Amino acid sequence: MDLPDISSIKSPSRPEIFEFAGIPMISYFTKNWEKLKNFQARPDDILIATYPKAGTTWVSYILDLLYFGKVDPNGQSSLPIYMRVPFLESCFPGMPSGTELADNLPNSPRLIKTHLPVQLVPKSFWEQNSRVVYVARNAKDNVVSYFHSDRMNHGQPEPGDWNTFLEDFLKGEVVFGSWFDHVCGWWEKKKTYPNLHYMLYEDMAKDINGEVESLCTFLKLSRSDEEKNKIINSVQFDAMKQNKMTNYSTIPTMDFKISPFMRKGKVGDWKNHFTLAQNEQFDEVYKQKMKNTTLNFRTKI
Amino acid sequence: MEQEPLSYEEAITRAADAIQRFPLKDVQGVPLMSTIADNWKSISEFCPDPSDLLISTYPKAGTTWTQEIVDLLLNNGDAQVCKRAPTAVRIPFLEICAPPPIPSGLELLKQMKPPRVIKTHLPIQLVPVGFWQNKCKVIYMARNAKDNLVSYFHFDRMNLTQPEPGPWDGYIHKFMKGQLGWGSWYDHVKGYWKESKERNILYILYEDMKENPSREIKRIMHYLDLSVSEDVINKIVQLTSFHVMKDNPMANYSYIPKAVFDQSISAFMRKGEVGDWVNHFTPAQSKMFDEDYTNQMKDVDIPFRLNI
């Protein structure tokens, strides 16, 4: 398909945050709500769900290569990942909406990305028993990454300074809402929905081979060791950072002078951002909000 | 007829246009404000009277606090007497030189009769030899490195005559390398510590003063051969508590015009706490700093505390 001409899009002023369907939202993700709500999922669809900045592009690219690396090798080098894996709820000016892109995907299975909390996912995904891959990242590294992303992405509300953003994050007053509700909501869904594969970013960072293996098992994919090794090399952080098809360098609303889209990708970078006092306060809130879950994260590996 | 002499405040206001962030220049290996370096000969030749008292600190280590305590001790706790002029006039800053018509430290000292109390930030090797030759008393106040660094950072943000501090992370590195005004904190605190017995220097720790001001004020009292009543000690403790001093226009430097001290950026008296560094250092910065500290301080055992 043709790439839309997005080079002429002017950077709009940053969107305002408002409450919608129980969570903080911006209009780019609500404008297309009727079509989103009525989106028709297919049984073989794979929904890639994450809280923002939790490794979405990483796992999207892994799946893209697993399914289409051999079948459509030119695709990876000519179509940016955000066209190959549509952002379901998105409706940015001058671009086709996420639902439209998904409806027009030529490949099967369709790979579709979302940041929606579990309760807002179009019900057709559950009705069709579509497959879901959820990736969660430890809260501290996630908030750091989200902060830097918001600094450089004019399609998001202004984050303010680090102290302010951290407080907003703990209160769940950032786009797509509370990290706690998001990761726990999907974790609970897993108990009643066997077609949900819940992954941890830190496990991927530590043992990408093992995690790709688990993913293949979940998806009932058979791939040779040679193929898997090739994929793993392609999805190394530095390789993706340099790859124009995965580093979002073609998006005009992103100011890469402020921060690259793929900044560090490390586990433990929060230690360079949290003061010791913030860390202590964060741990208190975290302990309280996570006391009812068996979900366990590592903040270092 | 001779012009009415300017008050200190008026002089600063008149000089505001000449204020800039002055660069640092090397004086015997120590970075100093260019205005100080340019007048180094006069400063180094200053000859104190034996009755003069020197109060020395690394910048932002509790200087004003110590000055106010000493002035109150010398005046039997009389708050009104100790508001006779701003701190910088009552206790001149030895090496400071600023654009005219602001009087330099030396000019203020010339107008005063001994015994005088004098403030300095000079490391021990740069203190004019007259202080040692004349066996003047010296009180040195030191503060733990992390809180001192935080305080100095905020001070450099608001003091528009100091070099631009830059971002916090880079500032930590400058501190560790001794590239800030008045040089290395490590060399400074160690220099006075090692000479404290030999030269009869009273060495005080900010954290001890914070924890038990009454006891530390008595140490100063004895050192100065003074004797004041328990009531006066208690009064001095109260008058020099952070909140009282913060509201004292003669001690909080609020009379300095915004063109020089922009206290909307950061108050001169910001927090005065032990342990505020945890609100500034990340775990990574803290670890890196601790490693540097352990290495730089291995030859001394100064009992600094990071919290009380």
Coordinates of C-alpha atoms in Angstrom, one line a residue:
Chain A
M1 CA 0.0 0.0 0.0
D2 CA 1.1 3.6 -0.5
L3 CA 2.6 5.5 2.4
P4 CA 0.5 8.5 3.3
D5 CA 2.3 11.8 2.8
I6 CA 2.9 12.8 6.4
S7 CA 5.9 15.0 5.8
S8 CA 3.7 18.1 5.5
I9 CA 1.8 17.7 8.7
K10 CA 2.4 20.7 11.0
S11 CA 3.0 20.0 14.6
P12 CA -0.3 20.8 16.3
S13 CA -0.3 22.2 19.7
R14 CA -0.2 19.5 22.4
P15 CA -3.5 17.9 23.1
E16 CA -5.3 18.4 26.4
I17 CA -6.0 15.5 28.7
F18 CA -9.5 14.8 29.7
E19 CA -11.4 11.9 31.4
F20 CA -13.1 9.5 29.0
A21 CA -14.6 6.1 29.8
G22 CA -13.1 6.3 33.3
I23 CA -9.5 7.1 32.3
P24 CA -7.4 10.1 31.3
M25 CA -7.5 10.4 27.5
I26 CA -6.7 12.7 24.6
S27 CA -8.8 13.2 21.5
Y28 CA -6.4 11.4 19.2
F29 CA -7.6 8.2 20.9
T30 CA -11.3 9.0 21.3
K31 CA -12.2 10.7 18.0
N32 CA -12.7 7.3 16.4
W33 CA -14.4 5.7 19.3
E34 CA -17.6 4.4 17.6
K35 CA -15.6 2.6 14.9
L36 CA -13.2 1.4 17.5
K37 CA -16.0 0.0 19.7
N38 CA -17.4 -1.8 16.7
F39 CA -14.1 -3.0 15.3
Q40 CA -14.4 -6.5 14.0
A41 CA -11.6 -8.7 15.2
R42 CA -10.8 -12.0 13.6
P43 CA -10.0 -15.3 15.3
D44 CA -6.4 -15.3 14.0
D45 CA -5.7 -11.6 14.9
I46 CA -2.9 -11.0 17.4
L47 CA -3.5 -8.0 19.7
I48 CA -0.2 -6.5 21.1
A49 CA -1.2 -4.7 24.3
T50 CA 1.0 -2.7 26.5
Y51 CA 1.0 0.3 28.8
P52 CA 2.8 3.1 26.9
K53 CA 6.6 2.8 26.7
A54 CA 6.7 -0.8 28.0
G55 CA 8.3 -2.4 24.9
T56 CA 5.5 -2.2 22.4
T57 CA 7.7 -1.7 19.4
W58 CA 10.1 -4.4 20.5
V59 CA 7.5 -7.1 20.7
S60 CA 5.7 -5.8 17.6
Y61 CA 8.9 -6.2 15.6
I62 CA 9.6 -9.6 17.0
L63 CA 6.1 -10.8 15.9
D64 CA 6.4 -9.1 12.6
L65 CA 9.6 -10.9 11.9
L66 CA 8.3 -14.3 13.2
Y67 CA 5.3 -14.2 10.9
F68 CA 6.5 -12.2 7.9
G69 CA 10.3 -12.1 8.0
K70 CA 10.5 -14.8 5.3
V71 CA 7.2 -14.5 3.6
D72 CA 7.4 -10.7 3.1
P73 CA 11.1 -9.8 3.6
N74 CA 10.8 -6.5 1.7
G75 CA 8.0 -5.4 4.0
Q76 CA 10.3 -4.9 7.0
S77 CA 12.6 -2.6 5.0
S78 CA 10.0 -0.4 3.2
L79 CA 7.0 0.0 5.6
P80 CA 7.5 1.5 9.0
I81 CA 6.4 -0.6 11.9
Y82 CA 3.5 1.7 12.7
M83 CA 2.0 0.9 9.3
R84 CA 2.6 -2.9 9.6
V85 CA 1.3 -3.0 13.1
P86 CA -1.5 -0.4 13.3
F87 CA -2.2 1.5 16.5
L88 CA -5.8 0.5 17.0
E89 CA -7.3 3.5 18.9
S90 CA -5.2 6.1 17.1
C91 CA -6.8 8.8 14.9
F92 CA -4.0 11.4 14.1
P93 CA -4.7 14.2 11.7
G94 CA -3.6 13.4 8.1
M95 CA -3.2 9.7 8.8
P96 CA -5.6 6.9 8.4
S97 CA -7.1 5.8 11.7
G98 CA -5.9 2.7 13.4
T99 CA -9.0 0.8 12.6
E100 CA -8.8 1.8 9.0
L101 CA -5.2 0.6 8.7
A102 CA -6.1 -2.6 10.4
D103 CA -9.1 -3.3 8.1
N104 CA -6.8 -2.8 5.1
L105 CA -3.9 -4.9 6.3
P106 CA -3.1 -7.5 3.5
N107 CA -1.4 -9.9 5.8
S108 CA -2.8 -12.7 8.0
P109 CA -2.6 -12.9 10.9
R110 CA -3.1 -9.2 11.5
L111 CA -0.8 -7.7 14.1
I112 CA -2.6 -4.8 15.9
K113 CA -1.2 -2.7 18.8
T114 CA -3.1 -1.1 21.6
H115 CA -2.4 0.8 24.9
L116 CA -6.0 0.5 26.1
P117 CA -6.6 -0.9 29.5
V118 CA -8.2 -4.3 29.4
Q119 CA -11.8 -3.1 30.1
L120 CA -11.8 -0.8 27.0
V121 CA -10.6 -3.3 24.4
P122 CA -13.3 -3.8 21.7
K123 CA -15.3 -6.8 22.8
S124 CA -15.0 -8.5 19.4
F125 CA -11.4 -9.6 20.4
W126 CA -12.8 -11.6 23.3
E127 CA -15.8 -12.9 21.2
Q128 CA -13.5 -14.1 18.5
N129 CA -11.1 -15.6 21.0
S130 CA -8.3 -13.6 19.3
R131 CA -4.8 -14.0 20.6
V132 CA -3.3 -11.3 22.9
V133 CA 0.3 -10.7 23.8
Y134 CA 0.7 -8.3 26.7
V135 CA 4.1 -6.8 27.7
A136 CA 4.5 -5.2 31.1
R137 CA 7.6 -3.2 32.3
N138 CA 8.6 -2.4 35.8
A139 CA 6.9 0.8 37.0
K140 CA 10.1 2.8 37.6
D141 CA 11.7 2.2 34.2
N142 CA 8.3 2.6 32.6
V143 CA 7.7 6.0 34.1
V144 CA 11.1 7.2 33.2
S145 CA 10.6 6.1 29.6
Y146 CA 7.1 7.6 29.4
F147 CA 8.4 10.9 30.7
H148 CA 11.1 11.2 28.0
S149 CA 8.7 10.1 25.4
D150 CA 6.2 12.8 26.3
R151 CA 9.0 15.4 26.3
M152 CA 9.7 14.6 22.6
N153 CA 6.2 13.7 21.3
H154 CA 4.0 16.7 20.6
G155 CA 1.1 14.3 20.0
Q156 CA 1.0 13.8 23.8
P157 CA 0.2 16.4 26.6
E158 CA 3.1 18.4 28.0
P159 CA 4.7 16.3 30.7
G160 CA 5.9 19.1 32.9
D161 CA 9.1 18.5 34.9
W162 CA 10.2 15.2 36.2
N163 CA 8.9 15.7 39.7
T164 CA 5.4 16.7 38.4
F165 CA 5.3 13.8 36.0
L166 CA 6.2 11.3 38.6
E167 CA 3.4 12.5 40.9
D168 CA 0.9 12.4 38.0
F169 CA 2.0 8.8 37.1
L170 CA 1.5 7.6 40.7
K171 CA -2.0 9.2 40.7
G172 CA -2.8 7.6 37.3
E173 CA -3.2 11.1 35.8
V174 CA -1.4 10.3 32.5
V175 CA -2.8 9.2 29.2
F176 CA -4.2 5.7 29.4
G177 CA -4.5 6.0 33.1
S178 CA -2.9 4.2 36.0
W179 CA 0.0 1.9 35.3
F180 CA -1.1 -0.1 38.3
D181 CA -4.6 -0.6 37.0
H182 CA -3.3 -1.4 33.6
V183 CA -0.8 -4.1 34.4
C184 CA -3.0 -5.6 37.1
G185 CA -6.2 -5.5 34.9
W186 CA -4.5 -7.5 32.1
W187 CA -3.0 -9.8 34.7
E188 CA -6.4 -10.6 36.1
K189 CA -7.8 -11.1 32.5
K190 CA -5.2 -13.8 32.0
K191 CA -6.8 -16.0 34.6
T192 CA -10.0 -16.3 32.6
Y193 CA -8.7 -15.9 29.1
P194 CA -6.1 -18.6 28.1
N195 CA -5.3 -16.9 24.8
L196 CA -3.4 -14.2 26.6
H197 CA 0.3 -14.4 26.8
Y198 CA 1.7 -12.1 29.5
M199 CA 5.3 -11.1 29.1
L200 CA 7.7 -9.1 31.2
Y201 CA 10.1 -6.6 29.6
E202 CA 12.8 -7.5 32.1
D203 CA 12.5 -11.2 31.2
M204 CA 12.9 -10.3 27.6
A205 CA 15.9 -8.1 28.4
K206 CA 17.5 -10.9 30.4
D207 CA 16.7 -13.9 28.2
I208 CA 15.4 -12.9 24.8
N209 CA 16.0 -16.4 23.4
G210 CA 13.9 -18.0 26.1
E211 CA 11.1 -15.5 25.6
V212 CA 11.0 -15.8 21.9
E213 CA 10.8 -19.6 22.4
S214 CA 7.8 -19.1 24.8
L215 CA 6.2 -16.8 22.3
C216 CA 6.5 -19.4 19.6
T217 CA 5.0 -22.0 21.9
F218 CA 2.1 -19.8 22.7
L219 CA 1.5 -19.0 19.0
K220 CA 2.1 -22.6 17.9
L221 CA 4.8 -21.4 15.6
S222 CA 7.5 -23.6 14.4
R223 CA 10.7 -21.7 13.5
S224 CA 14.2 -23.0 13.0
D225 CA 17.0 -22.0 15.3
E226 CA 18.6 -20.2 12.4
E227 CA 15.5 -18.1 11.9
K228 CA 15.1 -17.3 15.5
N229 CA 18.7 -16.3 15.9
K230 CA 18.4 -14.0 12.9
I231 CA 15.3 -12.4 14.4
I232 CA 17.0 -12.0 17.8
N233 CA 19.9 -10.1 16.1
S234 CA 17.5 -7.8 14.3
V235 CA 15.6 -6.9 17.5
Q236 CA 18.7 -6.0 19.5
F237 CA 18.1 -2.5 20.9
D238 CA 20.9 -0.9 18.9
A239 CA 19.8 -2.5 15.7
M240 CA 16.2 -1.3 16.2
K241 CA 17.5 2.2 17.2
Q242 CA 19.4 2.5 13.9
N243 CA 16.5 1.1 11.8
K244 CA 14.4 3.7 10.2
M245 CA 11.5 1.3 10.0
T246 CA 11.4 0.8 13.8
N247 CA 12.8 4.0 15.3
Y248 CA 9.8 6.2 14.4
S249 CA 12.2 8.7 12.8
T250 CA 9.6 9.3 10.1
I251 CA 7.0 10.7 12.5
P252 CA 6.8 14.5 12.2
T253 CA 5.3 15.2 15.6
M254 CA 8.3 13.7 17.4
D255 CA 11.2 16.0 18.2
F256 CA 14.2 13.7 18.2
K257 CA 16.5 16.5 19.3
I258 CA 14.8 16.3 22.7
S259 CA 15.0 12.6 23.0
P260 CA 15.1 9.7 20.6
F261 CA 12.0 7.5 20.4
M262 CA 14.2 4.5 21.4
R263 CA 16.3 6.1 24.2
K264 CA 18.1 3.4 26.3
G265 CA 15.8 0.4 26.6
K266 CA 17.6 -0.7 29.7
V267 CA 16.4 -2.2 32.9
G268 CA 17.5 -0.1 35.9
D269 CA 17.8 3.3 34.2
W270 CA 15.4 4.7 36.8
K271 CA 18.4 4.9 39.1
N272 CA 19.6 7.8 37.0
H273 CA 16.4 9.7 37.5
F274 CA 14.7 9.0 40.8
T275 CA 16.2 10.8 43.8
L276 CA 16.5 8.7 46.9
A277 CA 13.6 10.5 48.4
Q278 CA 11.4 9.9 45.4
N279 CA 12.4 6.2 45.4
E280 CA 11.3 5.8 49.0
Q281 CA 8.0 7.5 48.4
F282 CA 7.4 5.5 45.2
D283 CA 8.1 2.2 47.0
E284 CA 5.5 3.1 49.6
V285 CA 2.8 3.8 47.0
Y286 CA 3.8 0.7 45.0
K287 CA 3.6 -1.6 48.0
Q288 CA 0.1 -0.4 48.7
K289 CA -1.2 -0.6 45.2
M290 CA 0.3 -4.0 44.4
K291 CA -0.5 -5.7 47.6
N292 CA -3.4 -7.7 46.1
T293 CA -1.6 -9.1 43.1
T294 CA 0.8 -12.0 42.5
L295 CA 2.4 -10.0 39.7
N296 CA 6.1 -9.5 40.3
F297 CA 8.6 -7.2 38.6
R298 CA 12.3 -6.7 38.8
T299 CA 13.8 -3.3 38.8
K300 CA 17.3 -4.6 37.9
I301 CA 18.7 -7.7 36.3
Chain B
M1 CA 31.0 69.1 50.5
E2 CA 31.8 65.5 50.8
Q3 CA 29.1 63.2 49.6
E4 CA 27.1 61.3 52.2
P5 CA 28.6 57.8 52.4
L6 CA 26.4 55.2 50.7
S7 CA 24.8 52.4 52.7
Y8 CA 25.9 48.9 51.8
E9 CA 22.5 48.3 50.3
E10 CA 22.6 51.5 48.2
A11 CA 26.1 50.7 47.0
I12 CA 25.0 47.3 45.7
T13 CA 22.0 48.7 44.0
R14 CA 24.2 51.3 42.2
A15 CA 26.6 48.5 41.1
A16 CA 23.8 46.3 39.8
D17 CA 24.5 47.2 36.1
A18 CA 28.1 46.0 36.4
I19 CA 27.1 42.6 37.9
Q20 CA 27.9 39.6 35.7
R21 CA 28.6 36.0 36.2
F22 CA 32.3 36.4 36.8
P23 CA 34.6 33.6 35.5
L24 CA 37.0 31.7 37.8
K25 CA 40.7 32.2 37.7
D26 CA 43.5 30.1 39.2
V27 CA 45.3 31.3 42.2
Q28 CA 48.0 28.9 43.4
G29 CA 45.9 26.0 42.1
V30 CA 42.6 27.2 43.5
P31 CA 39.8 28.5 41.2
L32 CA 38.6 31.9 42.6
M33 CA 36.3 34.6 41.2
S34 CA 38.2 36.7 38.8
T35 CA 37.4 39.8 40.9
I36 CA 39.2 38.2 43.8
A37 CA 42.1 36.8 41.7
D38 CA 42.6 40.3 40.2
N39 CA 43.1 41.7 43.6
W40 CA 45.0 38.9 45.0
K41 CA 48.1 40.8 46.1
S42 CA 46.2 43.1 48.4
I43 CA 44.2 40.3 49.9
S44 CA 47.2 38.1 50.6
E45 CA 49.0 41.0 52.2
F46 CA 46.2 41.7 54.6
C47 CA 47.6 41.9 58.1
P48 CA 45.1 41.2 60.9
D49 CA 45.4 42.4 64.5
P50 CA 46.0 39.6 67.0
S51 CA 42.6 40.2 68.5
D52 CA 40.8 39.6 65.2
L53 CA 38.8 36.4 64.8
L54 CA 38.5 34.5 61.5
I55 CA 35.4 32.5 60.6
S56 CA 36.2 30.2 57.7
T57 CA 34.0 27.8 55.7
Y58 CA 33.8 26.2 52.4
P59 CA 30.9 28.0 50.6
K60 CA 27.4 27.1 51.8
A61 CA 28.6 25.2 54.8
G62 CA 26.8 27.3 57.5
T63 CA 28.8 30.5 57.2
T64 CA 26.0 33.0 58.1
W65 CA 24.8 30.7 60.9
T66 CA 28.3 30.8 62.5
Q67 CA 28.6 34.5 62.0
E68 CA 25.3 35.2 63.7
I69 CA 26.2 32.9 66.6
V70 CA 29.6 34.6 67.1
D71 CA 28.1 38.1 66.9
L72 CA 25.5 37.3 69.5
L73 CA 28.0 35.7 71.8
L74 CA 30.2 38.8 71.6
N75 CA 27.2 41.0 72.4
N76 CA 25.7 38.9 75.2
G77 CA 22.8 37.7 73.1
D78 CA 21.5 41.2 72.3
A79 CA 19.4 40.8 69.2
Q80 CA 19.0 44.5 68.6
V81 CA 22.8 45.1 68.6
C82 CA 23.2 42.2 66.2
K83 CA 20.8 43.9 63.8
R84 CA 23.0 47.0 63.6
A85 CA 23.9 46.2 60.0
P86 CA 23.8 43.4 57.5
T87 CA 25.9 40.4 58.2
A88 CA 28.4 41.3 55.5
V89 CA 29.0 44.7 57.0
R90 CA 29.3 43.5 60.6
I91 CA 31.5 40.7 59.6
P92 CA 33.3 41.6 56.4
F93 CA 34.1 38.9 53.8
L94 CA 37.8 39.1 53.6
E95 CA 38.6 38.3 50.0
I96 CA 35.4 39.5 48.3
C97 CA 35.8 42.2 45.6
A98 CA 32.8 43.5 43.7
P99 CA 32.2 46.3 41.2
P100 CA 32.4 49.8 42.7
P101 CA 30.8 51.4 44.6
I102 CA 30.3 48.2 46.6
P103 CA 33.0 48.2 49.2
S104 CA 35.4 45.3 49.1
G105 CA 36.0 43.2 52.2
L106 CA 39.3 44.9 52.7
E107 CA 37.8 48.4 52.4
L108 CA 35.2 47.5 55.1
L109 CA 37.9 46.1 57.3
K110 CA 39.9 49.3 57.0
Q111 CA 37.0 51.2 58.5
M112 CA 36.7 49.0 61.5
K113 CA 38.8 48.9 64.7
P114 CA 40.0 45.6 66.2
P115 CA 38.8 43.3 67.5
R116 CA 37.1 42.4 64.3
V117 CA 35.3 39.3 63.1
I118 CA 36.2 38.4 59.5
K119 CA 34.7 35.8 57.2
T120 CA 36.6 33.9 54.5
H121 CA 36.1 30.9 52.2
L122 CA 39.8 30.6 51.4
P123 CA 41.4 27.2 51.8
I124 CA 43.9 27.2 54.6
Q125 CA 47.0 27.5 52.3
L126 CA 45.6 30.8 50.9
V127 CA 44.7 32.4 54.2
P128 CA 47.0 35.5 54.7
V129 CA 49.9 34.5 56.8
G130 CA 49.3 37.3 59.2
F131 CA 46.5 35.3 60.8
W132 CA 48.9 32.6 61.8
Q133 CA 51.8 34.9 62.7
N134 CA 49.6 36.9 65.0
K135 CA 48.0 33.8 66.4
C136 CA 44.5 34.9 65.6
K137 CA 41.7 32.6 66.6
V138 CA 40.0 30.7 63.7
I139 CA 36.6 29.0 63.8
Y140 CA 36.0 26.6 60.9
M141 CA 32.6 25.2 60.1
A142 CA 32.3 22.2 57.8
R143 CA 29.2 20.4 56.4
N144 CA 28.8 17.0 54.9
A145 CA 29.7 16.8 51.3
K146 CA 26.4 15.9 49.8
D147 CA 24.3 18.6 51.6
N148 CA 27.1 21.1 51.0
L149 CA 27.0 20.3 47.3
V150 CA 23.2 20.6 47.0
S151 CA 23.3 23.9 48.8
Y152 CA 26.1 25.3 46.7
F153 CA 24.3 24.2 43.5
H154 CA 21.2 26.2 44.5
F155 CA 23.3 29.1 45.5
D156 CA 25.0 29.2 42.2
R157 CA 21.6 29.2 40.5
M158 CA 20.5 32.3 42.3
N159 CA 23.8 34.2 42.8
L160 CA 24.3 36.0 39.5
T161 CA 27.9 36.8 40.2
Q162 CA 28.9 33.1 40.4
P163 CA 29.6 31.1 37.3
E164 CA 26.6 29.4 35.7
P165 CA 26.1 26.1 37.5
G166 CA 24.7 24.2 34.5
P167 CA 22.7 21.0 35.1
W168 CA 22.8 19.2 38.4
D169 CA 24.5 16.1 37.1
G170 CA 27.4 18.0 35.6
Y171 CA 27.7 20.1 38.8
I172 CA 28.3 17.0 40.8
H173 CA 31.3 16.2 38.6
K174 CA 32.7 19.7 39.0
F175 CA 32.4 19.4 42.7
M176 CA 34.2 16.1 42.8
K177 CA 37.0 17.5 40.6
G178 CA 37.3 20.7 42.7
Q179 CA 36.3 22.9 39.8
L180 CA 34.0 25.2 41.7
G181 CA 34.7 28.6 43.2
W182 CA 37.2 28.2 46.2
G183 CA 38.2 24.9 44.8
S184 CA 37.9 21.4 46.2
W185 CA 35.7 20.7 49.1
Y186 CA 37.9 17.7 50.0
D187 CA 41.1 19.8 50.1
H188 CA 39.3 22.5 52.0
V189 CA 37.9 20.5 54.8
K190 CA 41.0 18.3 55.1
G191 CA 43.3 21.3 55.1
Y192 CA 41.8 22.8 58.1
W193 CA 41.2 19.5 59.8
K194 CA 44.9 18.5 59.6
E195 CA 46.1 21.9 60.9
S196 CA 43.4 22.4 63.5
K197 CA 45.4 21.4 66.5
E198 CA 48.7 22.9 65.4
R199 CA 47.0 26.3 64.7
N200 CA 44.4 26.3 67.5
I201 CA 41.5 26.2 65.0
L202 CA 38.1 25.4 66.4
Y203 CA 36.6 22.8 64.0
I204 CA 32.8 22.6 64.1
L205 CA 30.5 20.3 62.1
Y206 CA 27.3 21.6 60.8
E207 CA 25.5 18.4 61.7
D208 CA 26.6 18.6 65.3
M209 CA 25.4 22.2 65.4
K210 CA 22.1 21.1 64.0
E211 CA 21.7 18.3 66.4
N212 CA 22.8 20.1 69.6
P213 CA 23.2 23.9 69.1
S214 CA 23.4 24.6 72.8
R215 CA 26.4 22.4 73.2
E216 CA 28.2 23.6 70.1
I217 CA 27.6 27.3 71.0
K218 CA 29.2 26.6 74.4
R219 CA 32.2 25.2 72.6
I220 CA 32.5 28.4 70.6
M221 CA 32.0 30.4 73.8
H222 CA 34.8 28.6 75.6
Y223 CA 37.1 28.9 72.6
L224 CA 36.6 32.6 72.6
D225 CA 37.2 32.9 76.3
L226 CA 33.7 34.2 76.8
S227 CA 31.3 33.5 79.6
V228 CA 27.6 34.0 79.1
S229 CA 24.6 32.7 81.1
E230 CA 22.5 29.7 80.3
D231 CA 19.6 32.0 79.5
V232 CA 21.7 33.8 77.0
I233 CA 22.8 30.5 75.4
N234 CA 19.2 29.5 75.1
K235 CA 18.3 32.9 73.6
I236 CA 21.1 32.5 71.0
V237 CA 19.9 29.1 70.1
Q238 CA 16.5 30.5 69.4
L239 CA 17.7 33.6 67.6
T240 CA 19.9 31.5 65.3
S241 CA 17.4 28.8 64.5
F242 CA 16.8 28.4 60.8
H243 CA 13.3 29.9 60.7
V244 CA 14.2 33.0 62.8
M245 CA 17.3 33.7 60.7
K246 CA 15.4 33.1 57.5
D247 CA 13.1 36.0 58.5
N248 CA 15.9 38.2 59.7
P249 CA 16.5 40.9 57.1
M250 CA 20.0 41.5 58.5
A251 CA 20.9 37.8 58.0
N252 CA 18.9 36.5 55.0
Y253 CA 20.5 38.8 52.4
S254 CA 17.1 39.9 51.2
Y255 CA 18.5 43.4 50.9
I256 CA 20.6 42.3 47.9
P257 CA 18.9 43.4 44.7
K258 CA 17.5 40.8 42.4
A259 CA 20.0 41.6 39.8
V260 CA 22.6 40.1 42.0
F261 CA 20.8 37.5 44.2
D262 CA 17.7 36.3 42.4
Q263 CA 16.0 34.7 45.4
S264 CA 13.0 33.9 43.3
I265 CA 15.1 31.2 41.8
S266 CA 16.3 29.9 45.2
A267 CA 16.3 31.6 48.6
F268 CA 19.6 32.4 50.2
M269 CA 18.5 30.4 53.2
R270 CA 16.8 27.5 51.4
K271 CA 16.3 24.7 53.8
G272 CA 19.2 24.5 56.3
E273 CA 18.6 20.8 56.8
V274 CA 20.8 17.7 57.2
G275 CA 19.8 15.1 54.7
D276 CA 18.2 17.2 52.0
W277 CA 20.6 15.5 49.6
V278 CA 18.2 12.5 49.3
N279 CA 15.8 14.8 47.4
H280 CA 18.5 15.5 44.8
F281 CA 20.8 12.6 44.4
T282 CA 19.7 9.6 42.3
P283 CA 20.9 6.2 43.5
A284 CA 23.3 6.1 40.6
Q285 CA 24.7 9.6 41.5
S286 CA 24.9 8.7 45.2
K287 CA 26.9 5.5 44.5
M288 CA 29.3 7.2 42.1
F289 CA 29.8 10.0 44.7
D290 CA 30.3 7.6 47.6
E291 CA 33.1 5.9 45.6
D292 CA 34.8 9.2 44.9
Y293 CA 34.3 10.3 48.5
T294 CA 35.8 7.1 50.0
N295 CA 38.9 7.5 47.8
Q296 CA 39.3 11.2 48.5
M297 CA 38.8 11.0 52.3
K298 CA 40.8 7.9 53.1
D299 CA 43.5 9.9 54.8
V300 CA 41.3 11.6 57.4
D301 CA 38.5 10.5 59.8
I302 CA 36.3 13.6 59.9
P303 CA 33.1 12.4 61.4
F304 CA 30.6 13.9 59.0
R305 CA 27.0 12.5 59.1
L306 CA 24.6 12.4 56.2
N307 CA 21.6 12.3 58.5
I308 CA 20.9 12.9 62.1

